[in-house]
């Protein structure tokens, strides 16, 4: 049987960081990823942070990958503006939270996970290869078996011959199958999860900079939304600028969704329909229509010709509105000047209009629809993130960080990865994989992480920074009596510190439902927007694709065997899936809930009451952006 | 060593084609059972040579060549289906059609004048090579025809569905150095292109240009199974059956078939009463339209076929559809499969002749097509004029109202196993 | 020992939407249509790559075609990590039929890897534009190599210098046959479109990703690996290649005449629900018979 020292399961940001860090520590490791390519299964909001803390060391992306991360730009834009928007119908009131965003932060970059993780993978692969390790994609772990005597694990997959390993690092995400196989923890319950929904909207580089008033082509803005866009759910919306696209979506308490089931797509639709956002995303969109009176052959030929021209038009337009691409194309002598590009683009537009009857309409273009479950570290993190010689990191260990406008996951997973790598390297050196030596040591390292501290206690200073920003902008008299009292209470430094100390002592998690309440998430924001907000109007009505259209746009490598099995089709939970499944895989047939797995995007929303596995290697959805 | 000398230019071309005689047909059988298309090919050979002998007042033969083990008894069948003579080689080493061995034995037979001792003694002294040769365009014959003709150093056309023997005046830059030269007894070989609307005629001609003079015989082709009709069997027909004793190269006998398994094609048109085929009409939204066809087929318990152009992967489809549907074994037509279901539904297929040949014998034919002038209209019983996007949902709707009358069946997809 | 592997590839028109162009008369507009490595050539390259990963080897890829055919070689290199690329390009080779093409290819194969004899030559099943499927076997014959067509899987015994191949023999209207055949090297393999390489151990996977990375780097600098050979460099007699060396010519191209009208169709308009209902009744009657 073949063997290797360390097996990392899951090629997301956390797993890749583990591979890179272990390699940096001189240890051989292989990483198994179920997707056909790295990044094809990964979804994020997403902003990747680099943080600093008074509470101890944090292993940041640049610690793990070195400075090349900063010079090779695998990310989108550096977030230098952080705005909270309270919404009520067509009114919006904005509060600048950039200061809180910068709190203990080295930087925050907007990212698209396919691109980011592909870069991480390349770096990790290069490092791992030198030690005889590397990344193996398209492989799904089916089972783990223990060789108790030799303290080894036999890894069985759907695609490869079984092999032996000394340690497993489980980085297989929020729906970790390794956790289930090893019986390391229960599946996360709805109260421990958030449901994230996102669409990626295409918009040319320079138009983004103009709309968001960004002066520097490297920089970008992030907007958060609270108020009526949240459709009376506990959660909020977000809009991040990427290089030439926008990430728009929402993150919601899953139990709030279960209580009040609503189609996840509606969450993102309510954002798109907000007039402020409608205006931010709009673009000129060509409409292709073919003369049906032509013969079939002619129609095919015409359609092919138009597709070809539109491809050229899209390419050229993207070039025209970009910085680097344009400079490069001129430097490469592909075009002599910006004017030439412009006149070529205009010509193409004219040809499309005159010869092919293409009309240009104001609308917006969606590139990809994604959803993801996110674990709430405050509630669901594994207190001992190991089982025998398996260590859990990132989402698999339930370590998402949510506090008010602070949403972090990628950086937490990477910090975990570094800690797990350190623990594993130590065990390999001493050839000791006992729980006391490996698992407990890793647990201690994770407990020392400032991120863990932030999952356990409210950071008074951080709260203060947020309150300072809001207090400046909101006169307390706009709030009702109840909220005014609360506001005054937390605004007083002495009182607030006293209360928070009490809360932290009493156990902050026990008070979460009070803090994360309807008041905070939509009642107060609506009130603020109503009273203080400015009016916005949209110049058009965005044509929002149906869920069928969105699913049709996704790429799948379909498996005729379903990776999900319904256990009891009469359960109430499953009935809710008819509404809550983000891609409508569930439907009612008479009294039975039936599942058609073909459109599944593997978010795990239904996993609690189903036999839920990831698809076999290479199968299932393929995200192009993530 | 450089192999330039492999081809010899024959400067002495006084033979005037006398040394090329007869039509040789390479018969295929598996486990001592004749492949039906072999008889189709034999039938066409019979018709061609009857015509040839009448026209040129000659007495050239249709000679069936048959290799195998324990196949002697099939020789009579070949005579009864139109062969004038059969030359067979029966040997354990010929049990399987191993390309290298078959190529050598066939080449031995067709270049050995003694093979003709009984069949046409008058030509034994001048015979060099066959005049014409027919092979089957299947997985065996396609390769065999290529290697045999490489060995005989002559020309070959593949996938033929029409043949004409005639005399032609040819003017060609290389063949005739721009002069017009009269060629006799030329085999015109018609090959449909993949669209099914164009025929390319291929000729195998001697180079009469003195600078590159060379004779190219036999004129050979591989024939699409299903393209021609066999003769009606006539057990009273008589002919000469002669055995050939093959000479094997020791080295070649190291090539061995270690296992042979008959498998069913994963697409079993024969098991379905209804076939729904789609063509380029899916273009507006290929994936959604294939889904529609899939749904219709599911309700009707039908197998799904495609037209030849679709098999060229002209649309970007997801991998599932691509691997299930856009495969050669689903192509209905002369260069695919010939089907005769109870009901054939052609969706968005305009009806190239090569497609029509593959389905026109179905009991009842329905076409769905927006273009009333499509050739398919001439072979169907019901022509529903409209776009598939509009028509199929109505059919599905109406069918589901009567769902009790049809049983649903999952579409099964099999693949061939690995080593 | 390692294997000397050759791959024959072809540049073909890309028939997919967005790439293909047609003339007003419906024929392919070759000038406007993009070209790429043929789909079957890509599978042949994949088979060569598998062989290199599993058994080790030196891969030479070749193509006969115009100078632009080098992009097919580049694409093939990115698939199989070729160590050498051959382009046989000469105006004299133009318009060759299969026999004259095979003449050029076999001579090229003899010049691969400094004249070492190849152990396995891979080619695609057939080309999508010409699609005779004859060139492969004819090249094999001229080389004196055993030809194995429709190969869906194979393994090599390096010590005994044997190959074991699984072939899918399709006989339309009859059976399909899956045959396992063993043959001494050298062999010429025409790979079947159903072939799929399987890398099923961690070491094969790691080796394959290492080679694949190398392949990408090499393909980015493919010109360093490229040798362009004309008839002189190939030492070929002009009389045996191109048109002069082709026994066959295309005599004419014509439209296939319409088939005779065999049935008279009842015409139903697509919006005529009653008409469709009647048709369905007819279908159900026929099926239940």
PDB file of C-alpha atoms in Angstrom, chain A residues 2 155 157 159-163, chain C residues 200-202:
ATOM      1  CA  UNK A   2       1.262   3.471  -0.789  1.00  0.00           C
ATOM      2  CA  UNK A 155      -7.681   6.550   3.546  1.00  0.00           C
ATOM      3  CA  UNK A 157     -11.432   7.253  -1.759  1.00  0.00           C
ATOM      4  CA  UNK A 159     -11.012   7.314  -7.172  1.00  0.00           C
ATOM      5  CA  UNK A 160      -7.679   6.002  -5.892  1.00  0.00           C
ATOM      6  CA  UNK A 161      -6.309   2.820  -4.425  1.00  0.00           C
ATOM      7  CA  UNK A 162      -6.353   3.076  -0.641  1.00  0.00           C
ATOM      8  CA  UNK A 163      -3.267   4.399   1.110  1.00  0.00           C
TER       9      UNK A 163
ATOM     10  CA  UNK C 200      -5.483   5.697  -9.631  1.00  0.00           C
ATOM     11  CA  UNK C 201      -2.672   5.874  -7.120  1.00  0.00           C
ATOM     12  CA  UNK C 202      -1.263   8.840  -5.280  1.00  0.00           C
TER      13      UNK C 202
END
